[in-house]
PDB file of C-alpha atoms in Angstrom:
ATOM      1  CA  UNK S  18     109.838  97.091 141.468  1.00 90.00           C
ATOM      2  CA  UNK S  19     107.165  99.399 140.213  1.00 95.00           C
ATOM      3  CA  UNK S  20     107.236 100.427 136.666  1.00 97.00           C
ATOM      4  CA  UNK S  21     107.988 104.107 137.704  1.00 97.00           C
ATOM      5  CA  UNK S  22     111.351 103.257 139.178  1.00 98.00           C
ATOM      6  CA  UNK S  23     112.598 101.241 136.296  1.00 98.00           C
ATOM      7  CA  UNK S  24     114.413 104.243 134.697  1.00 98.00           C
ATOM      8  CA  UNK S  25     115.732 105.676 137.841  1.00 98.00           C
ATOM      9  CA  UNK S  26     117.356 102.358 138.993  1.00 98.00           C
ATOM     10  CA  UNK S  27     118.662 101.302 135.634  1.00 98.00           C
ATOM     11  CA  UNK S  28     120.219 104.689 135.311  1.00 99.00           C
ATOM     12  CA  UNK S  29     121.889 104.473 138.752  1.00 99.00           C
ATOM     13  CA  UNK S  30     123.190 100.907 138.055  1.00 98.00           C
ATOM     14  CA  UNK S  31     124.814 101.967 134.691  1.00 98.00           C
ATOM     15  CA  UNK S  32     126.204 104.937 136.415  1.00 98.00           C
ATOM     16  CA  UNK S  33     127.838 102.368 138.939  1.00 99.00           C
ATOM     17  CA  UNK S  34     129.216 100.402 135.834  1.00 98.00           C
ATOM     18  CA  UNK S  35     126.651  97.661 136.263  1.00 98.00           C
ATOM     19  CA  UNK S  36     125.053  96.011 133.206  1.00 97.00           C
ATOM     20  CA  UNK S  37     121.353  95.895 133.399  1.00 98.00           C
ATOM     21  CA  UNK S  38     118.643  93.407 132.532  1.00 97.00           C
ATOM     22  CA  UNK S  39     115.510  95.322 133.093  1.00 98.00           C
ATOM     23  CA  UNK S  40     112.141  93.845 133.790  1.00 96.00           C
ATOM     24  CA  UNK S  41     109.474  94.777 131.221  1.00 97.00           C
ATOM     25  CA  UNK S  42     108.264  97.216 130.397  1.00 98.00           C
ATOM     26  CA  UNK S  43     111.518  99.097 130.150  1.00 98.00           C
ATOM     27  CA  UNK S  44     110.257 102.524 130.650  1.00 97.00           C
ATOM     28  CA  UNK S  45     106.924 104.772 130.637  1.00 96.00           C
ATOM     29  CA  UNK S  46     107.701 106.288 127.517  1.00 95.00           C
ATOM     30  CA  UNK S  47     110.181 106.909 124.667  1.00 98.00           C
ATOM     31  CA  UNK S  48     112.025 109.942 126.388  1.00 98.00           C
ATOM     32  CA  UNK S  49     112.544 107.723 129.615  1.00 98.00           C
ATOM     33  CA  UNK S  50     113.734 104.750 127.665  1.00 98.00           C
ATOM     34  CA  UNK S  51     116.257 107.117 125.563  1.00 98.00           C
ATOM     35  CA  UNK S  52     117.677 108.510 128.875  1.00 98.00           C
ATOM     36  CA  UNK S  53     118.294 104.936 129.980  1.00 98.00           C
ATOM     37  CA  UNK S  54     120.143 103.721 126.882  1.00 98.00           C
ATOM     38  CA  UNK S  55     122.053 107.045 127.061  1.00 98.00           C
ATOM     39  CA  UNK S  56     123.164 106.428 130.473  1.00 98.00           C
ATOM     40  CA  UNK S  57     124.256 102.587 129.280  1.00 97.00           C
ATOM     41  CA  UNK S  58     126.267 104.110 126.296  1.00 96.00           C
ATOM     42  CA  UNK S  59     127.794 106.609 128.442  1.00 97.00           C
ATOM     43  CA  UNK S  60     129.038 104.241 131.088  1.00 98.00           C
ATOM     44  CA  UNK S  61     129.778 101.428 128.558  1.00 96.00           C
ATOM     45  CA  UNK S  62     127.441  98.825 129.943  1.00 97.00           C
ATOM     46  CA  UNK S  63     124.642  96.736 128.392  1.00 97.00           C
ATOM     47  CA  UNK S  64     121.054  97.627 129.031  1.00 98.00           C
ATOM     48  CA  UNK S  65     118.309  95.185 127.879  1.00 97.00           C
ATOM     49  CA  UNK S  66     114.597  94.905 128.181  1.00 98.00           C
ATOM     50  CA  UNK S  67     113.650  91.465 129.871  1.00 96.00           C
ATOM     51  CA  UNK S  68     111.217  89.498 127.710  1.00 96.00           C
ATOM     52  CA  UNK S  69     111.953  85.703 128.543  1.00 94.00           C
ATOM     53  CA  UNK S  70     109.705  84.321 125.947  1.00 94.00           C
ATOM     54  CA  UNK S  71     112.000  85.700 123.120  1.00 96.00           C
ATOM     55  CA  UNK S  72     114.500  83.279 124.012  1.00 94.00           C
ATOM     56  CA  UNK S  73     112.283  80.121 124.448  1.00 92.00           C
ATOM     57  CA  UNK S  74     113.301  77.596 121.842  1.00 92.00           C
ATOM     58  CA  UNK S  75     109.623  77.948 120.738  1.00 93.00           C
ATOM     59  CA  UNK S  76     110.134  81.635 119.809  1.00 95.00           C
ATOM     60  CA  UNK S  77     113.520  80.883 118.140  1.00 95.00           C
ATOM     61  CA  UNK S  78     111.529  78.184 116.070  1.00 96.00           C
ATOM     62  CA  UNK S  79     108.890  80.579 115.087  1.00 97.00           C
ATOM     63  CA  UNK S  80     111.485  83.307 113.792  1.00 98.00           C
ATOM     64  CA  UNK S  81     113.190  80.557 111.687  1.00 98.00           C
ATOM     65  CA  UNK S  82     109.734  79.474 110.143  1.00 97.00           C
ATOM     66  CA  UNK S  83     108.849  83.028 109.432  1.00 98.00           C
ATOM     67  CA  UNK S  84     112.337  84.005 107.883  1.00 98.00           C
ATOM     68  CA  UNK S  85     112.327  80.766 105.857  1.00 98.00           C
ATOM     69  CA  UNK S  86     109.038  81.895 104.301  1.00 97.00           C
ATOM     70  CA  UNK S  87     107.007  79.080 105.850  1.00 97.00           C
ATOM     71  CA  UNK S  88     103.644  81.150 105.742  1.00 97.00           C
ATOM     72  CA  UNK S  89     104.734  83.369 102.990  1.00 97.00           C
ATOM     73  CA  UNK S  90     104.793  87.330 103.311  1.00 97.00           C
ATOM     74  CA  UNK S  91     103.446  88.334 106.759  1.00 98.00           C
ATOM     75  CA  UNK S  92     100.246  90.316 106.629  1.00 98.00           C
ATOM     76  CA  UNK S  93      98.951  90.697 110.041  1.00 99.00           C
ATOM     77  CA  UNK S  94      99.474  89.683 113.644  1.00 99.00           C
ATOM     78  CA  UNK S  95      96.897  89.098 116.523  1.00 99.00           C
ATOM     79  CA  UNK S  96      98.558  88.941 120.035  1.00 99.00           C
ATOM     80  CA  UNK S  97      96.769  88.657 123.383  1.00 98.00           C
ATOM     81  CA  UNK S  98      97.652  88.228 126.832  1.00 97.00           C
ATOM     82  CA  UNK S  99      95.261  88.363 129.846  1.00 96.00           C
ATOM     83  CA  UNK S 100      94.889  87.073 133.276  1.00 94.00           C
ATOM     84  CA  UNK S 101      93.122  87.454 136.428  1.00 93.00           C
ATOM     85  CA  UNK S 102      94.708  90.057 138.888  1.00 89.00           C
ATOM     86  CA  UNK S 103      95.825  88.261 142.124  1.00 81.00           C
ATOM     87  CA  UNK S 104      95.185  90.077 145.449  1.00 80.00           C
ATOM     88  CA  UNK S 105      93.675  93.351 143.792  1.00 79.00           C
ATOM     89  CA  UNK S 106      93.507  95.212 147.090  1.00 81.00           C
ATOM     90  CA  UNK S 107      96.569  97.467 147.176  1.00 85.00           C
ATOM     91  CA  UNK S 108      98.163  95.898 144.024  1.00 92.00           C
ATOM     92  CA  UNK S 109     100.601  98.138 142.404  1.00 94.00           C
ATOM     93  CA  UNK S 110      99.159  97.204 138.952  1.00 96.00           C
ATOM     94  CA  UNK S 111      95.960  99.149 139.614  1.00 96.00           C
ATOM     95  CA  UNK S 112      98.003 102.453 140.876  1.00 96.00           C
ATOM     96  CA  UNK S 113      98.502 104.807 138.119  1.00 96.00           C
ATOM     97  CA  UNK S 114     101.109 106.578 139.980  1.00 96.00           C
ATOM     98  CA  UNK S 115     103.136 103.384 139.899  1.00 96.00           C
ATOM     99  CA  UNK S 116     102.595 102.886 136.245  1.00 96.00           C
ATOM    100  CA  UNK S 117      99.785 100.370 136.474  1.00 97.00           C
ATOM    101  CA  UNK S 118      97.346  99.337 133.988  1.00 98.00           C
ATOM    102  CA  UNK S 119      96.914  96.302 131.547  1.00 98.00           C
ATOM    103  CA  UNK S 120      98.690  97.892 128.717  1.00 98.00           C
ATOM    104  CA  UNK S 121     101.947  98.327 130.517  1.00 98.00           C
ATOM    105  CA  UNK S 122     101.643  95.214 132.293  1.00 97.00           C
ATOM    106  CA  UNK S 123     100.372  92.595 129.940  1.00 97.00           C
ATOM    107  CA  UNK S 124     100.027  94.669 126.685  1.00 98.00           C
ATOM    108  CA  UNK S 125     103.832  95.180 126.602  1.00 98.00           C
ATOM    109  CA  UNK S 126     104.173  91.239 125.982  1.00 98.00           C
ATOM    110  CA  UNK S 127     101.820  91.086 123.053  1.00 99.00           C
ATOM    111  CA  UNK S 128     103.344  94.264 121.591  1.00 99.00           C
ATOM    112  CA  UNK S 129     106.743  92.948 121.945  1.00 98.00           C
ATOM    113  CA  UNK S 130     105.746  89.674 119.916  1.00 98.00           C
ATOM    114  CA  UNK S 131     104.105  91.842 117.414  1.00 99.00           C
ATOM    115  CA  UNK S 132     107.174  94.148 117.074  1.00 99.00           C
ATOM    116  CA  UNK S 133     109.447  90.801 116.831  1.00 98.00           C
ATOM    117  CA  UNK S 134     107.299  89.638 113.938  1.00 99.00           C
ATOM    118  CA  UNK S 135     106.806  92.976 112.138  1.00 98.00           C
ATOM    119  CA  UNK S 136     110.384  94.263 112.477  1.00 98.00           C
ATOM    120  CA  UNK S 137     109.366  97.966 113.188  1.00 98.00           C
ATOM    121  CA  UNK S 138     107.043 100.219 115.011  1.00 99.00           C
ATOM    122  CA  UNK S 139     103.503 100.966 113.454  1.00 99.00           C
ATOM    123  CA  UNK S 140     102.711 104.503 112.019  1.00 99.00           C
ATOM    124  CA  UNK S 141      99.541 104.898 114.064  1.00 99.00           C
ATOM    125  CA  UNK S 142      97.314 103.232 116.613  1.00 99.00           C
ATOM    126  CA  UNK S 143      93.797 103.192 117.938  1.00 99.00           C
ATOM    127  CA  UNK S 144      92.884 101.807 121.344  1.00 99.00           C
ATOM    128  CA  UNK S 145      89.746 101.158 123.018  1.00 99.00           C
ATOM    129  CA  UNK S 146      90.183 100.496 126.939  1.00 98.00           C
ATOM    130  CA  UNK S 147      88.178  99.707 129.928  1.00 98.00           C
ATOM    131  CA  UNK S 148      88.934 101.889 133.221  1.00 97.00           C
ATOM    132  CA  UNK S 149      88.483 100.957 136.819  1.00 96.00           C
ATOM    133  CA  UNK S 150      87.866 103.591 139.711  1.00 94.00           C
ATOM    134  CA  UNK S 151      91.772 103.627 140.417  1.00 94.00           C
ATOM    135  CA  UNK S 152      92.163 105.302 137.158  1.00 96.00           C
ATOM    136  CA  UNK S 153      94.059 102.462 135.260  1.00 97.00           C
ATOM    137  CA  UNK S 154      93.006 100.408 132.212  1.00 98.00           C
ATOM    138  CA  UNK S 155      91.937  97.092 133.297  1.00 98.00           C
ATOM    139  CA  UNK S 156      91.761  95.839 129.921  1.00 98.00           C
ATOM    140  CA  UNK S 157      92.438  97.128 126.481  1.00 99.00           C
ATOM    141  CA  UNK S 158      92.170  96.190 122.594  1.00 99.00           C
ATOM    142  CA  UNK S 159      94.022  97.995 119.792  1.00 99.00           C
ATOM    143  CA  UNK S 160      94.752  97.941 115.919  1.00 99.00           C
ATOM    144  CA  UNK S 161      98.170  98.883 114.862  1.00 99.00           C
ATOM    145  CA  UNK S 162      98.703 100.333 111.258  1.00 99.00           C
ATOM    146  CA  UNK S 163     102.170 100.009 109.509  1.00 99.00           C
ATOM    147  CA  UNK S 164     103.580 101.876 106.656  1.00 98.00           C
ATOM    148  CA  UNK S 165     103.338  98.955 104.129  1.00 97.00           C
ATOM    149  CA  UNK S 166      99.549  98.450 104.753  1.00 97.00           C
ATOM    150  CA  UNK S 167      99.847  95.416 107.303  1.00 98.00           C
ATOM    151  CA  UNK S 168      98.004  95.487 110.572  1.00 99.00           C
ATOM    152  CA  UNK S 169      98.319  94.016 114.006  1.00 99.00           C
ATOM    153  CA  UNK S 170      95.811  93.623 116.790  1.00 99.00           C
ATOM    154  CA  UNK S 171      96.557  93.586 120.396  1.00 98.00           C
ATOM    155  CA  UNK S 172      94.558  92.658 123.444  1.00 99.00           C
ATOM    156  CA  UNK S 173      95.376  92.873 127.119  1.00 99.00           C
ATOM    157  CA  UNK S 174      93.480  92.286 130.344  1.00 98.00           C
ATOM    158  CA  UNK S 175      93.882  91.976 134.067  1.00 97.00           C
ATOM    159  CA  UNK S 176      90.233  90.578 134.530  1.00 96.00           C
ATOM    160  CA  UNK S 177      90.024  87.497 132.553  1.00 96.00           C
ATOM    161  CA  UNK S 178      90.872  83.809 132.682  1.00 93.00           C
ATOM    162  CA  UNK S 179      94.640  83.312 131.767  1.00 90.00           C
ATOM    163  CA  UNK S 180      95.069  83.297 127.922  1.00 92.00           C
ATOM    164  CA  UNK S 181      98.231  84.154 125.986  1.00 93.00           C
ATOM    165  CA  UNK S 182      98.390  83.351 122.297  1.00 95.00           C
ATOM    166  CA  UNK S 183      99.516  84.917 118.882  1.00 98.00           C
ATOM    167  CA  UNK S 184      98.144  84.057 115.397  1.00 98.00           C
ATOM    168  CA  UNK S 185     100.544  85.208 112.477  1.00 99.00           C
ATOM    169  CA  UNK S 186      98.772  85.425 109.008  1.00 98.00           C
ATOM    170  CA  UNK S 187     100.836  85.366 105.881  1.00 98.00           C
ATOM    171  CA  UNK S 188     100.147  85.042 102.264  1.00 96.00           C
ATOM    172  CA  UNK S 189     100.651  81.273 102.178  1.00 95.00           C
ATOM    173  CA  UNK S 190      99.562  80.099 105.705  1.00 96.00           C
ATOM    174  CA  UNK S 191      99.142  80.942 109.401  1.00 97.00           C
ATOM    175  CA  UNK S 192     101.409  80.200 112.499  1.00 98.00           C
ATOM    176  CA  UNK S 193     100.192  80.007 116.056  1.00 97.00           C
ATOM    177  CA  UNK S 194     102.031  80.392 119.342  1.00 95.00           C
ATOM    178  CA  UNK S 195     101.617  80.885 122.980  1.00 91.00           C
ATOM    179  CA  UNK S 196     104.825  82.762 123.323  1.00 92.00           C
ATOM    180  CA  UNK S 197     105.176  81.440 126.794  1.00 86.00           C
ATOM    181  CA  UNK S 198     107.894  82.372 129.345  1.00 87.00           C
ATOM    182  CA  UNK S 199     108.024  79.011 130.819  1.00 79.00           C
ATOM    183  CA  UNK S 200     107.369  75.763 128.972  1.00 77.00           C
ATOM    184  CA  UNK S 201     107.388  72.124 130.137  1.00 70.00           C
ATOM    185  CA  UNK S 202     106.877  68.391 128.998  1.00 64.00           C
ATOM    186  CA  UNK S 203     104.146  67.691 131.559  1.00 64.00           C
ATOM    187  CA  UNK S 204     100.896  69.643 131.954  1.00 59.00           C
ATOM    188  CA  UNK S 205     101.311  69.419 135.659  1.00 62.00           C
ATOM    189  CA  UNK S 206     104.688  71.193 135.572  1.00 61.00           C
ATOM    190  CA  UNK S 207     103.227  74.593 134.371  1.00 60.00           C
ATOM    191  CA  UNK S 208     100.531  77.075 135.470  1.00 58.00           C
ATOM    192  CA  UNK S 209      98.845  76.903 131.957  1.00 55.00           C
ATOM    193  CA  UNK S 210      97.025  73.752 132.099  1.00 55.00           C
ATOM    194  CA  UNK S 211      98.332  72.600 128.614  1.00 54.00           C
ATOM    195  CA  UNK S 212     101.615  72.316 126.843  1.00 55.00           C
ATOM    196  CA  UNK S 213     102.671  75.759 125.460  1.00 71.00           C
ATOM    197  CA  UNK S 214     105.671  74.622 123.748  1.00 81.00           C
ATOM    198  CA  UNK S 215     104.081  73.755 120.296  1.00 86.00           C
ATOM    199  CA  UNK S 216     103.765  75.823 117.222  1.00 94.00           C
ATOM    200  CA  UNK S 217     100.807  75.205 115.032  1.00 95.00           C
ATOM    201  CA  UNK S 218     101.281  75.725 111.337  1.00 96.00           C
ATOM    202  CA  UNK S 219      98.498  75.887 108.728  1.00 95.00           C
ATOM    203  CA  UNK S 220      99.225  76.055 105.044  1.00 92.00           C
ATOM    204  CA  UNK S 221      97.318  75.664 102.062  1.00 80.00           C
ATOM    205  CA  UNK S 222      94.069  76.956 100.311  1.00 72.00           C
ATOM    206  CA  UNK S 223      90.616  76.986 101.304  1.00 70.00           C
ATOM    207  CA  UNK S 224      90.062  73.547  99.705  1.00 74.00           C
ATOM    208  CA  UNK S 225      93.160  71.921 100.684  1.00 75.00           C
ATOM    209  CA  UNK S 226      94.670  72.896 104.140  1.00 83.00           C
ATOM    210  CA  UNK S 227      97.676  71.008 105.731  1.00 89.00           C
ATOM    211  CA  UNK S 228      98.213  71.156 109.550  1.00 91.00           C
ATOM    212  CA  UNK S 229     101.215  70.642 111.316  1.00 92.00           C
ATOM    213  CA  UNK S 230     102.165  70.768 115.043  1.00 90.00           C
ATOM    214  CA  UNK S 231     105.877  71.368 115.820  1.00 90.00           C
ATOM    215  CA  UNK S 232     106.952  70.307 119.522  1.00 87.00           C
ATOM    216  CA  UNK S 233     109.997  72.470 120.754  1.00 89.00           C
ATOM    217  CA  UNK S 234     112.270  72.000 123.501  1.00 88.00           C
ATOM    218  CA  UNK S 235     111.155  73.167 126.826  1.00 85.00           C
ATOM    219  CA  UNK S 236     112.533  75.232 129.787  1.00 83.00           C
ATOM    220  CA  UNK S 237     112.469  78.398 131.615  1.00 86.00           C
ATOM    221  CA  UNK S 238     112.709  81.391 129.647  1.00 88.00           C
ATOM    222  CA  UNK S 239     114.058  83.317 132.423  1.00 91.00           C
ATOM    223  CA  UNK S 240     117.215  81.124 132.388  1.00 92.00           C
ATOM    224  CA  UNK S 241     117.399  81.350 128.748  1.00 93.00           C
ATOM    225  CA  UNK S 242     117.110  85.270 128.951  1.00 94.00           C
ATOM    226  CA  UNK S 243     119.776  85.446 131.636  1.00 95.00           C
ATOM    227  CA  UNK S 244     122.160  83.230 129.772  1.00 95.00           C
ATOM    228  CA  UNK S 245     121.699  85.232 126.421  1.00 94.00           C
ATOM    229  CA  UNK S 246     122.234  88.388 128.293  1.00 95.00           C
ATOM    230  CA  UNK S 247     125.505  87.213 129.845  1.00 96.00           C
ATOM    231  CA  UNK S 248     126.429  86.005 126.493  1.00 95.00           C
ATOM    232  CA  UNK S 249     125.826  89.528 125.052  1.00 94.00           C
ATOM    233  CA  UNK S 250     127.905  91.055 127.840  1.00 95.00           C
ATOM    234  CA  UNK S 251     130.805  88.741 126.936  1.00 95.00           C
ATOM    235  CA  UNK S 252     130.717  89.230 123.278  1.00 94.00           C
ATOM    236  CA  UNK S 253     129.877  92.776 123.040  1.00 91.00           C
ATOM    237  CA  UNK S 254     127.960  92.153 119.736  1.00 88.00           C
ATOM    238  CA  UNK S 255     127.044  95.799 118.782  1.00 87.00           C
ATOM    239  CA  UNK S 256     124.776  94.825 115.999  1.00 87.00           C
ATOM    240  CA  UNK S 257     122.659  92.699 118.299  1.00 87.00           C
ATOM    241  CA  UNK S 258     122.697  95.215 121.043  1.00 90.00           C
ATOM    242  CA  UNK S 259     121.593  98.049 119.057  1.00 92.00           C
ATOM    243  CA  UNK S 260     118.873  95.819 117.367  1.00 93.00           C
ATOM    244  CA  UNK S 261     117.458  95.033 120.946  1.00 95.00           C
ATOM    245  CA  UNK S 262     117.713  98.611 121.731  1.00 97.00           C
ATOM    246  CA  UNK S 263     115.815  99.677 118.652  1.00 98.00           C
ATOM    247  CA  UNK S 264     113.162  97.250 119.618  1.00 98.00           C
ATOM    248  CA  UNK S 265     112.625  98.507 123.082  1.00 98.00           C
ATOM    249  CA  UNK S 266     112.623 102.230 121.880  1.00 99.00           C
ATOM    250  CA  UNK S 267     109.938 101.304 119.293  1.00 99.00           C
ATOM    251  CA  UNK S 268     107.953  99.592 121.884  1.00 98.00           C
ATOM    252  CA  UNK S 269     108.294 102.284 124.386  1.00 99.00           C
ATOM    253  CA  UNK S 270     107.040 104.977 121.587  1.00 99.00           C
ATOM    254  CA  UNK S 271     104.073 102.542 120.784  1.00 99.00           C
ATOM    255  CA  UNK S 272     103.017 101.798 124.221  1.00 98.00           C
ATOM    256  CA  UNK S 273     103.103 105.781 124.761  1.00 98.00           C
ATOM    257  CA  UNK S 274     100.924 106.147 121.668  1.00 99.00           C
ATOM    258  CA  UNK S 275      98.541 103.245 122.821  1.00 99.00           C
ATOM    259  CA  UNK S 276      97.782 104.904 126.127  1.00 98.00           C
ATOM    260  CA  UNK S 277      97.486 108.306 124.433  1.00 98.00           C
ATOM    261  CA  UNK S 278      94.932 106.797 122.027  1.00 99.00           C
ATOM    262  CA  UNK S 279      92.901 105.270 124.824  1.00 98.00           C
ATOM    263  CA  UNK S 280      92.692 108.480 126.876  1.00 97.00           C
ATOM    264  CA  UNK S 281      91.488 110.416 123.807  1.00 98.00           C
ATOM    265  CA  UNK S 282      89.442 107.890 122.147  1.00 97.00           C
ATOM    266  CA  UNK S 283      90.939 108.373 118.735  1.00 98.00           C
ATOM    267  CA  UNK S 284      93.777 107.182 116.272  1.00 99.00           C
ATOM    268  CA  UNK S 285      97.155 108.651 117.014  1.00 99.00           C
ATOM    269  CA  UNK S 286     100.440 108.718 115.396  1.00 99.00           C
ATOM    270  CA  UNK S 287     103.384 106.891 116.771  1.00 99.00           C
ATOM    271  CA  UNK S 288     106.224 109.095 117.359  1.00 96.00           C
ATOM    272  CA  UNK S 289     109.578 107.211 117.212  1.00 91.00           C
TER     273      UNK S 289
END
């Protein structure tokens, strides 16, 4: 379903009393996302944005390491996601009227990972994008600025070889992850050509660095996400529901700012 139809059908489903696990990106902007969550609350159903990697054991382990102080205080995050667009002729990802472009299609993943680590939206962003004749960004790079002085860097593309990776730098070390949707025990069982189920931890000083690779359980993030959504519906954990909603609203506002910055060619504020 094109990105432009997410809000319309999510709201219709909510009005019909259906819980909604919505494909990313949730919406094209903050106001649209707010209207979707308003419809969910008014009809007493659960709405959640689907980012399968969030429920991978790899991502769970990453969060545990960060919360446990494994790399000290987080100072910066670099996240990228790029791929070669299959069958570009007539592809909705190249149609601006259907919410196409690398920021909405791939950048939302990198932004989601950054938001998961930083825990809040940036205060401002600056984006540099490459445009194609259809009017969408085929690739983009951005810097995100936070109120506490931290920064994050995001890159996304639909014209490169597949790559998906994040590096989290802290005061006492770094942590690297592929934040993959799907992980497997055998290279031939996944499309990546390597095993994206490992976390790479680096700690120490310039003169004494310790490296550690942590291999996590494998599986389909889509299954993990569906199971987590069903559990959320069953338990109605309001704190968790609101936490996820806040993250989606932050991301919607940030994506809107990233796109605005790309069009204007200047740094812009994120209006949450």
